[in-house]
mmCIF file of C-alpha atoms and ligand atoms in Angstrom:
data_model
loop_
_atom_site.group_PDB
_atom_site.id
_atom_site.type_symbol
_atom_site.label_atom_id
_atom_site.label_comp_id
_atom_site.label_asym_id
_atom_site.label_seq_id
_atom_site.Cartn_x
_atom_site.Cartn_y
_atom_site.Cartn_z
ATOM 1 C CA ALA A 1 129.742 140.275 132.419
ATOM 2 C CA ALA A 2 130.554 137.082 130.504
ATOM 3 C CA LYS A 3 129.419 134.672 133.307
ATOM 4 C CA GLU A 4 126.691 136.629 133.315
ATOM 5 C CA HIS A 5 125.980 136.994 129.647
ATOM 6 C CA GLY A 6 126.873 133.001 130.122
ATOM 7 C CA LYS A 7 124.499 132.384 133.039
ATOM 8 C CA HIS A 8 121.935 134.368 130.692
ATOM 9 C CA GLN A 9 122.035 132.105 128.046
ATOM 10 C CA TYR A 10 121.514 128.537 130.207
ATOM 11 C CA ALA A 11 118.898 130.570 131.997
ATOM 12 C CA PHE A 12 117.148 131.427 128.413
ATOM 13 C CA TYR A 13 117.731 127.562 126.713
ATOM 14 C CA GLN A 14 116.986 125.503 129.934
ATOM 15 C CA PRO A 15 113.202 125.123 130.015
ATOM 16 C CA GLU A 16 112.955 125.524 125.752
ATOM 17 C CA LEU A 17 115.292 122.001 125.791
ATOM 18 C CA THR A 18 113.426 120.543 128.831
ATOM 19 C CA GLN A 19 110.737 121.546 127.403
ATOM 20 C CA LYS A 20 111.760 119.399 124.134
ATOM 21 C CA ALA A 21 112.920 116.274 126.396
ATOM 22 C CA GLU A 22 110.023 116.314 128.392
ATOM 23 C CA TYR A 23 107.445 115.966 124.797
ATOM 24 C CA ARG A 24 109.723 113.347 123.609
ATOM 25 C CA PHE A 25 110.207 111.512 126.578
ATOM 26 C CA ARG A 26 105.847 111.487 127.323
ATOM 27 C CA VAL A 27 105.886 110.713 123.598
ATOM 28 C CA GLU A 28 108.262 107.518 124.196
ATOM 29 C CA GLN A 29 106.575 106.298 127.276
ATOM 30 C CA SER A 30 103.186 106.248 125.699
ATOM 31 C CA LEU A 31 104.256 105.113 122.599
ATOM 32 C CA ARG A 32 104.545 101.760 123.794
ATOM 33 C CA GLN A 33 101.140 101.748 124.940
ATOM 34 C CA ALA A 34 99.047 103.449 122.143
ATOM 35 C CA VAL A 35 98.573 100.645 119.715
ATOM 36 C CA GLU A 36 96.984 98.494 122.956
ATOM 37 C CA LYS A 37 94.385 101.838 123.818
ATOM 38 C CA GLN A 38 93.750 102.443 120.159
ATOM 39 C CA GLN A 39 94.341 106.037 120.362
ATOM 40 C CA LEU A 40 95.602 105.076 116.290
ATOM 41 C CA SER A 41 93.485 105.640 113.902
ATOM 42 C CA LEU A 42 94.013 106.041 109.988
ATOM 43 C CA VAL A 43 93.127 108.430 107.664
ATOM 44 C CA TYR A 44 93.476 107.984 103.848
ATOM 45 C CA GLN A 45 94.784 110.781 101.230
ATOM 46 C CA PRO A 46 93.181 109.680 97.354
ATOM 47 C CA GLN A 47 95.236 109.521 94.502
ATOM 48 C CA VAL A 48 93.994 110.276 91.157
ATOM 49 C CA ASP A 49 94.086 109.480 88.015
ATOM 50 C CA ILE A 50 94.762 113.508 86.688
ATOM 51 C CA HIS A 51 92.985 112.785 83.140
ATOM 52 C CA THR A 52 89.646 111.147 84.207
ATOM 53 C CA GLY A 53 89.747 112.775 87.749
ATOM 54 C CA LYS A 54 89.242 108.863 89.025
ATOM 55 C CA ILE A 55 89.989 107.969 92.303
ATOM 56 C CA ILE A 56 92.628 104.713 91.607
ATOM 57 C CA GLY A 57 94.028 104.634 95.533
ATOM 58 C CA VAL A 58 94.612 105.478 98.266
ATOM 59 C CA GLU A 59 97.669 105.996 100.740
ATOM 60 C CA ALA A 60 96.989 105.496 103.999
ATOM 61 C CA LEU A 61 98.479 107.723 107.145
ATOM 62 C CA SER A 62 98.170 106.873 110.620
ATOM 63 C CA ARG A 63 97.668 109.797 113.371
ATOM 64 C CA TRP A 64 97.967 109.719 116.883
ATOM 65 C CA HIS A 65 95.302 111.507 119.226
ATOM 66 C CA HIS A 66 97.176 111.689 122.573
ATOM 67 C CA PRO A 67 94.800 112.266 125.739
ATOM 68 C CA SER A 68 96.892 114.807 126.773
ATOM 69 C CA LEU A 69 99.761 115.837 124.130
ATOM 70 C CA GLY A 70 97.196 115.909 121.619
ATOM 71 C CA GLU A 71 97.974 115.020 118.269
ATOM 72 C CA VAL A 72 101.645 114.483 117.833
ATOM 73 C CA PRO A 73 102.315 114.276 114.599
ATOM 74 C CA PRO A 74 103.193 111.237 112.098
ATOM 75 C CA THR A 75 107.631 112.395 111.281
ATOM 76 C CA GLU A 76 107.808 112.702 115.659
ATOM 77 C CA PHE A 77 105.683 109.593 116.351
ATOM 78 C CA ILE A 78 107.338 107.021 113.874
ATOM 79 C CA ALA A 79 110.637 108.592 114.333
ATOM 80 C CA THR A 80 110.538 107.413 118.035
ATOM 81 C CA ALA A 81 109.115 104.099 117.026
ATOM 82 C CA GLU A 82 111.870 103.868 115.131
ATOM 83 C CA ARG A 83 114.488 104.437 117.720
ATOM 84 C CA ILE A 84 112.775 102.633 120.619
ATOM 85 C CA GLY A 85 112.102 99.335 118.796
ATOM 86 C CA MET A 86 108.368 99.831 118.571
ATOM 87 C CA ILE A 87 108.377 100.295 114.544
ATOM 88 C CA LYS A 88 107.372 96.446 113.504
ATOM 89 C CA PRO A 89 104.655 96.474 116.310
ATOM 90 C CA LEU A 90 103.192 99.807 114.778
ATOM 91 C CA THR A 91 103.776 99.111 110.961
ATOM 92 C CA GLU A 92 101.726 95.175 111.866
ATOM 93 C CA TRP A 93 98.223 97.492 113.094
ATOM 94 C CA VAL A 94 98.594 99.805 110.282
ATOM 95 C CA LEU A 95 99.028 97.433 107.380
ATOM 96 C CA ARG A 96 96.246 94.955 108.816
ATOM 97 C CA THR A 97 94.034 97.947 109.638
ATOM 98 C CA ALA A 98 94.830 99.047 105.788
ATOM 99 C CA CYS A 99 94.066 95.265 104.178
ATOM 100 C CA LYS A 100 91.189 95.460 106.513
ATOM 101 C CA GLN A 101 89.143 98.830 105.335
ATOM 102 C CA VAL A 102 90.151 97.456 101.211
ATOM 103 C CA VAL A 103 88.408 94.164 102.328
ATOM 104 C CA ASP A 104 85.472 96.159 103.895
ATOM 105 C CA TRP A 105 84.935 98.691 100.613
ATOM 106 C CA ARG A 106 85.037 95.671 98.720
ATOM 107 C CA GLN A 107 82.356 94.567 101.073
ATOM 108 C CA ALA A 108 80.687 97.565 100.852
ATOM 109 C CA GLY A 109 80.103 96.989 97.011
ATOM 110 C CA VAL A 110 82.506 100.109 96.035
ATOM 111 C CA SER A 111 85.028 99.768 93.328
ATOM 112 C CA ASN A 112 88.607 98.119 93.606
ATOM 113 C CA ILE A 113 90.777 100.452 95.259
ATOM 114 C CA ARG A 114 94.564 100.075 95.651
ATOM 115 C CA MET A 115 95.444 101.035 99.287
ATOM 116 C CA ALA A 116 99.873 102.209 100.030
ATOM 117 C CA VAL A 117 100.979 101.998 103.199
ATOM 118 C CA ASN A 118 104.245 103.838 104.077
ATOM 119 C CA ILE A 119 106.338 101.079 104.949
ATOM 120 C CA SER A 120 110.299 102.385 107.004
ATOM 121 C CA PRO A 121 113.200 101.659 106.407
ATOM 122 C CA VAL A 122 113.742 99.760 109.513
ATOM 123 C CA TYR A 123 111.535 97.411 109.206
ATOM 124 C CA PHE A 124 111.490 96.950 105.515
ATOM 125 C CA LEU A 125 114.893 95.674 105.482
ATOM 126 C CA ASP A 126 113.941 93.896 108.576
ATOM 127 C CA LYS A 127 113.645 89.461 107.628
ATOM 128 C CA ASP A 128 110.599 89.397 109.074
ATOM 129 C CA PHE A 129 109.225 91.336 106.991
ATOM 130 C CA VAL A 130 108.633 89.619 103.875
ATOM 131 C CA THR A 131 106.624 86.974 106.151
ATOM 132 C CA LEU A 132 104.489 89.766 107.994
ATOM 133 C CA ILE A 133 103.290 90.456 104.281
ATOM 134 C CA LYS A 134 102.907 87.218 104.228
ATOM 135 C CA ASN A 135 100.449 86.932 106.764
ATOM 136 C CA VAL A 136 98.952 89.643 106.406
ATOM 137 C CA LEU A 137 97.699 88.963 102.741
ATOM 138 C CA ALA A 138 96.511 85.329 104.196
ATOM 139 C CA GLU A 139 94.511 86.751 107.774
ATOM 140 C CA THR A 140 92.995 90.043 106.130
ATOM 141 C CA GLY A 141 91.987 88.436 102.114
ATOM 142 C CA ILE A 142 92.901 91.555 100.167
ATOM 143 C CA VAL A 143 94.478 90.639 96.845
ATOM 144 C CA PRO A 144 97.889 91.275 96.728
ATOM 145 C CA SER A 145 98.124 93.780 93.679
ATOM 146 C CA GLU A 146 95.876 95.720 95.760
ATOM 147 C CA LEU A 147 98.626 96.507 98.101
ATOM 148 C CA GLU A 148 101.269 98.811 97.772
ATOM 149 C CA LEU A 149 104.261 99.370 99.594
ATOM 150 C CA GLU A 150 106.025 103.109 100.320
ATOM 151 C CA VAL A 151 109.608 103.087 100.651
ATOM 152 C CA THR A 152 111.873 105.321 100.444
ATOM 153 C CA GLU A 153 115.132 105.630 98.474
ATOM 154 C CA SER A 154 117.370 105.030 101.588
ATOM 155 C CA VAL A 155 116.735 101.492 100.628
ATOM 156 C CA VAL A 156 117.111 101.362 97.087
ATOM 157 C CA GLN A 157 120.979 99.880 96.801
ATOM 158 C CA THR A 158 121.881 96.909 94.860
ATOM 159 C CA ASP A 159 122.731 95.433 97.953
ATOM 160 C CA GLN A 160 121.826 91.942 97.272
ATOM 161 C CA GLN A 161 120.070 91.704 100.363
ATOM 162 C CA ASN A 162 118.119 94.649 99.435
ATOM 163 C CA LEU A 163 117.057 92.877 95.595
ATOM 164 C CA SER A 164 116.362 90.152 96.857
ATOM 165 C CA ILE A 165 113.755 91.975 99.311
ATOM 166 C CA PHE A 166 112.063 93.756 96.308
ATOM 167 C CA SER A 167 112.009 89.888 94.306
ATOM 168 C CA GLU A 168 110.445 88.224 97.026
ATOM 169 C CA LEU A 169 107.519 91.058 97.334
ATOM 170 C CA LYS A 170 107.272 90.948 93.468
ATOM 171 C CA GLU A 171 106.845 87.162 93.612
ATOM 172 C CA LEU A 172 103.857 87.843 96.127
ATOM 173 C CA GLY A 173 102.438 90.292 93.853
ATOM 174 C CA VAL A 174 102.667 93.799 95.386
ATOM 175 C CA LEU A 175 103.310 96.580 94.602
ATOM 176 C CA LEU A 176 106.129 98.806 95.489
ATOM 177 C CA ALA A 177 106.708 102.144 95.390
ATOM 178 C CA ILE A 178 109.191 104.670 96.248
ATOM 179 C CA ASP A 179 108.177 107.737 98.129
ATOM 180 C CA ASP A 180 109.475 110.701 98.025
ATOM 181 C CA PHE A 181 111.547 110.576 95.204
ATOM 182 C CA GLY A 182 114.129 112.733 94.201
ATOM 183 C CA THR A 183 115.247 113.617 97.892
ATOM 184 C CA GLY A 184 117.202 110.899 98.259
ATOM 185 C CA TYR A 185 120.275 108.662 97.219
ATOM 186 C CA SER A 186 119.007 106.649 94.604
ATOM 187 C CA SER A 187 120.866 106.765 91.031
ATOM 188 C CA PHE A 188 119.038 106.237 87.458
ATOM 189 C CA ALA A 189 121.219 103.202 87.231
ATOM 190 C CA SER A 190 119.657 102.045 90.584
ATOM 191 C CA LEU A 191 116.421 102.264 89.046
ATOM 192 C CA LYS A 192 117.004 99.793 86.441
ATOM 193 C CA HIS A 193 117.676 97.505 88.957
ATOM 194 C CA LEU A 194 114.887 97.321 90.748
ATOM 195 C CA GLN A 195 111.511 95.726 90.037
ATOM 196 C CA VAL A 196 109.299 98.937 91.121
ATOM 197 C CA ASP A 197 106.063 99.469 90.531
ATOM 198 C CA CYS A 198 105.759 103.335 90.631
ATOM 199 C CA LEU A 199 108.090 106.627 91.774
ATOM 200 C CA LYS A 200 106.224 108.884 93.914
ATOM 201 C CA ILE A 201 108.134 112.170 92.931
ATOM 202 C CA ASP A 202 108.488 114.024 96.376
ATOM 203 C CA LYS A 203 106.355 117.321 97.187
ATOM 204 C CA TYR A 204 109.311 119.694 96.779
ATOM 205 C CA PHE A 205 109.532 119.183 93.328
ATOM 206 C CA ILE A 206 105.176 120.044 92.753
ATOM 207 C CA HIS A 207 105.256 123.302 94.993
ATOM 208 C CA ASP A 208 109.050 124.227 93.297
ATOM 209 C CA MET A 209 107.955 123.693 89.434
ATOM 210 C CA LEU A 210 106.429 126.344 88.488
ATOM 211 C CA ALA A 211 108.926 128.922 90.078
ATOM 212 C CA ASP A 212 111.090 129.433 87.176
ATOM 213 C CA HIS A 213 111.558 128.269 83.952
ATOM 214 C CA LYS A 214 114.714 125.394 84.971
ATOM 215 C CA SER A 215 111.587 124.215 87.893
ATOM 216 C CA LYS A 216 109.595 123.494 85.292
ATOM 217 C CA ARG A 217 112.003 121.622 82.722
ATOM 218 C CA LEU A 218 113.550 119.655 86.059
ATOM 219 C CA ILE A 219 109.914 117.821 86.856
ATOM 220 C CA GLY A 220 109.502 117.139 82.540
ATOM 221 C CA SER A 221 112.569 115.807 82.413
ATOM 222 C CA MET A 222 111.725 113.230 85.502
ATOM 223 C CA ILE A 223 108.165 112.021 84.761
ATOM 224 C CA GLU A 224 110.461 111.721 81.091
ATOM 225 C CA MET A 225 113.315 109.272 83.151
ATOM 226 C CA CYS A 226 110.687 107.942 85.121
ATOM 227 C CA GLN A 227 108.170 106.675 82.019
ATOM 228 C CA GLY A 228 111.670 105.625 79.895
ATOM 229 C CA LEU A 229 112.219 102.936 82.957
ATOM 230 C CA ASP A 230 108.389 101.791 82.859
ATOM 231 C CA HIS A 231 107.521 103.561 86.410
ATOM 232 C CA LYS A 232 104.085 104.717 87.038
ATOM 233 C CA ILE A 233 104.512 108.390 88.103
ATOM 234 C CA VAL A 234 102.497 109.604 91.311
ATOM 235 C CA ALA A 235 102.928 113.501 91.965
ATOM 236 C CA GLU A 236 102.739 113.938 95.594
ATOM 237 C CA GLY A 237 101.372 117.381 97.111
ATOM 238 C CA VAL A 238 99.445 119.037 94.536
ATOM 239 C CA GLU A 239 98.183 121.687 95.663
ATOM 240 C CA THR A 240 96.714 123.691 92.602
ATOM 241 C CA SER A 241 95.493 123.308 89.241
ATOM 242 C CA GLU A 242 98.252 125.018 87.488
ATOM 243 C CA GLN A 243 100.402 122.474 88.800
ATOM 244 C CA CYS A 244 97.968 119.494 87.881
ATOM 245 C CA HIS A 245 97.727 121.192 84.290
ATOM 246 C CA THR A 246 101.582 121.385 83.819
ATOM 247 C CA LEU A 247 101.410 117.789 85.079
ATOM 248 C CA GLN A 248 99.142 116.790 82.734
ATOM 249 C CA GLN A 249 101.088 118.440 79.821
ATOM 250 C CA PHE A 250 104.448 116.521 80.953
ATOM 251 C CA GLY A 251 102.167 113.164 80.686
ATOM 252 C CA CYS A 252 102.349 112.502 84.501
ATOM 253 C CA GLU A 253 99.020 110.320 85.094
ATOM 254 C CA MET A 254 98.369 110.443 89.024
ATOM 255 C CA ALA A 255 98.838 112.312 91.389
ATOM 256 C CA GLN A 256 97.809 113.626 94.927
ATOM 257 C CA GLY A 257 97.433 116.457 97.315
ATOM 258 C CA TYR A 258 94.980 119.325 98.848
ATOM 259 C CA LEU A 259 93.796 120.309 95.408
ATOM 260 C CA PHE A 260 91.896 116.518 95.160
ATOM 261 C CA SER A 261 91.620 116.582 99.104
ATOM 262 C CA LYS A 262 93.451 116.041 102.653
ATOM 263 C CA PRO A 263 93.421 112.634 103.940
ATOM 264 C CA ILE A 264 90.362 112.081 105.189
ATOM 265 C CA GLY A 265 88.262 109.223 107.252
ATOM 266 C CA ALA A 266 87.249 105.393 105.985
ATOM 267 C CA ASP A 267 83.687 106.741 105.536
ATOM 268 C CA GLU A 268 84.302 109.996 103.938
ATOM 269 C CA ILE A 269 86.212 108.023 100.923
ATOM 270 C CA THR A 270 83.504 105.151 101.086
ATOM 271 C CA GLN A 271 81.526 108.293 99.984
ATOM 272 C CA LEU A 272 83.672 109.521 97.539
ATOM 273 C CA LEU A 273 84.318 106.372 94.993
ATOM 274 C CA ASN A 274 80.179 106.390 95.920
ATOM 275 C CA CYS A 275 80.376 109.162 93.281
ATOM 276 C CA ASN A 276 83.044 108.162 91.917
ATOM 277 C CA SER A 277 81.529 105.265 90.418
ATOM 278 C CA HIS A 278 78.010 106.956 90.130
ATOM 279 C CA TYR A 279 79.444 110.150 87.960
ATOM 280 C CA GLY A 280 81.082 107.563 85.846
ATOM 281 C CA LYS A 281 83.804 110.277 84.709
ATOM 282 C CA GLY A 282 85.053 111.351 88.447
ATOM 283 C CA ILE A 283 84.271 113.806 90.910
ATOM 284 C CA TRP A 284 86.761 116.873 90.076
ATOM 285 C CA PRO A 285 86.530 117.543 86.953
ATOM 286 C CA HIS A 286 85.867 120.903 86.970
ATOM 287 C CA LYS A 287 89.358 121.421 88.604
ATOM 288 C CA LEU A 288 90.484 119.269 86.083
ATOM 289 C CA ASP A 289 89.923 120.762 82.728
ATOM 290 C CA SER A 290 90.950 124.507 84.092
HETATM 291 P P1 C2E B 301 104.686 110.888 102.764
HETATM 292 O O1 C2E B 301 104.355 109.140 103.011
HETATM 293 O O2 C2E B 301 105.529 111.449 102.167
HETATM 294 O O3 C2E B 301 103.048 111.023 103.012
HETATM 295 C C1 C2E B 301 102.297 112.606 102.919
HETATM 296 C C2 C2E B 301 102.570 113.512 103.012
HETATM 297 O O4 C2E B 301 102.435 114.911 102.467
HETATM 298 C C3 C2E B 301 101.329 113.831 104.560
HETATM 299 O O5 C2E B 301 101.863 114.216 105.398
HETATM 300 C C4 C2E B 301 100.516 113.828 103.772
HETATM 301 O O6 C2E B 301 99.660 114.619 104.760
HETATM 302 C C5 C2E B 301 100.529 115.262 103.429
HETATM 303 N N1 C2E B 301 100.498 116.292 101.491
HETATM 304 C C6 C2E B 301 99.129 115.625 101.178
HETATM 305 N N2 C2E B 301 99.111 116.766 100.384
HETATM 306 C C7 C2E B 301 99.824 117.309 100.221
HETATM 307 C C8 C2E B 301 100.089 118.651 99.415
HETATM 308 O O7 C2E B 301 99.175 119.392 98.821
HETATM 309 N N3 C2E B 301 100.795 119.836 100.301
HETATM 310 C C9 C2E B 301 101.085 119.388 101.067
HETATM 311 N N4 C2E B 301 101.935 120.327 101.512
HETATM 312 N N5 C2E B 301 101.068 118.251 101.668
HETATM 313 C C10 C2E B 301 100.551 117.424 101.519
HETATM 314 P P2 C2E B 301 101.615 113.707 106.692
HETATM 315 O O8 C2E B 301 100.597 112.812 106.750
HETATM 316 O O9 C2E B 301 101.882 114.474 107.964
HETATM 317 O O10 C2E B 301 101.900 112.755 106.743
HETATM 318 C C11 C2E B 301 104.279 112.709 106.907
HETATM 319 C C12 C2E B 301 104.689 111.564 107.043
HETATM 320 O O11 C2E B 301 104.969 110.546 108.104
HETATM 321 C C13 C2E B 301 105.207 110.980 105.734
HETATM 322 O O12 C2E B 301 104.698 111.434 104.488
HETATM 323 C C14 C2E B 301 105.058 109.573 106.008
HETATM 324 O O13 C2E B 301 106.589 109.543 105.678
HETATM 325 C C15 C2E B 301 105.232 109.407 107.983
HETATM 326 N N6 C2E B 301 104.441 108.579 108.170
HETATM 327 C C16 C2E B 301 102.511 108.938 107.752
HETATM 328 N N7 C2E B 301 102.157 107.564 108.196
HETATM 329 C C17 C2E B 301 103.022 106.847 108.860
HETATM 330 C C18 C2E B 301 103.179 105.169 108.944
HETATM 331 O O14 C2E B 301 101.993 104.194 108.990
HETATM 332 N N8 C2E B 301 103.635 104.994 108.866
HETATM 333 C C19 C2E B 301 105.216 105.113 108.395
HETATM 334 N N9 C2E B 301 106.272 104.438 108.241
HETATM 335 N N10 C2E B 301 105.333 106.346 108.241
HETATM 336 C C20 C2E B 301 103.729 107.323 107.852
HETATM 337 MG MG1 MG B 302 103.629 108.073 101.452
HETATM 338 MG MG1 MG B 303 107.295 109.040 103.473
HETATM 339 MG MG1 MG B 304 106.528 111.144 100.688
#
């Protein structure tokens, strides 16, 4: 019976494992050419000043449409890119494309807008990274303060090497943001030493914030501490006007989430930005003053 049971398990798990392994393998194989084959694209999600409703910036998010696998989630292909040594070319493509987009928007006469780009810690800590940023700034003509680099807390260590990367980037004039803030290991003590412009409170906290009094107090305290350290705050994953309203009361300035917009194409952003300057007061007042 034991043997039979084992056999049964084997038969049950094998196809699933094979499927996953095969998917991974195909992702790996085709990712190497995805950039050249122009299968990657960027979508942009607005970051909104929740007091005025104005779009302050956008976050660039990568999308990969594979001819037979379909949409491969970014969490999947970014991890793969890190593993197979493709994260450099991929990040370079994202940075160039995103920065060119800002210049295109400027030339089309839409208001100045900040572009946030996610940077994998693997590349951020690479010795070539600062040089890449210098090159991209020079090539594309984006104003340095229009570019914000989002890194996760894993790079926040008061390690001498990390500290010098942060200060070299600050010297270039680009902005730095800590993504998914609150889920990693950074202590407020280590944040004090870093020249970080913005903390993006992870969507997990926003999702939970109205569940009970403790969660609400937690987010309030987080916001207060961030402000005490002179960091701007962006709340991620804001989906309801109740969440937005509470964040406003706590003094949070900016938010990003489905309440305002999903990540969308560059043309749709252009339209939103045109509305933005046309209406002046912002485009989401009905959602904001609820
Ligand atoms: P992230 O940087 O924290 O980006 C925010 C993620 O939350 C995005 O998922 C976005 O679509 C999603 N999101 C936005 N608003 C809401 C909301 O109201 N509710 C919920 N539930 N989700 C919301 P996405 O686009 O699937 O990206 C996932 C992650 O993949 C990103 O998380 C980022 O870490 C990574 N990623 C995406 N593009 C790139 C890239 O070009 N380079 C690197 N290194 N990482 C990237
Ligand atoms: Mg991000
Ligand atoms: Mg991220
Ligand atoms: Mg995040």
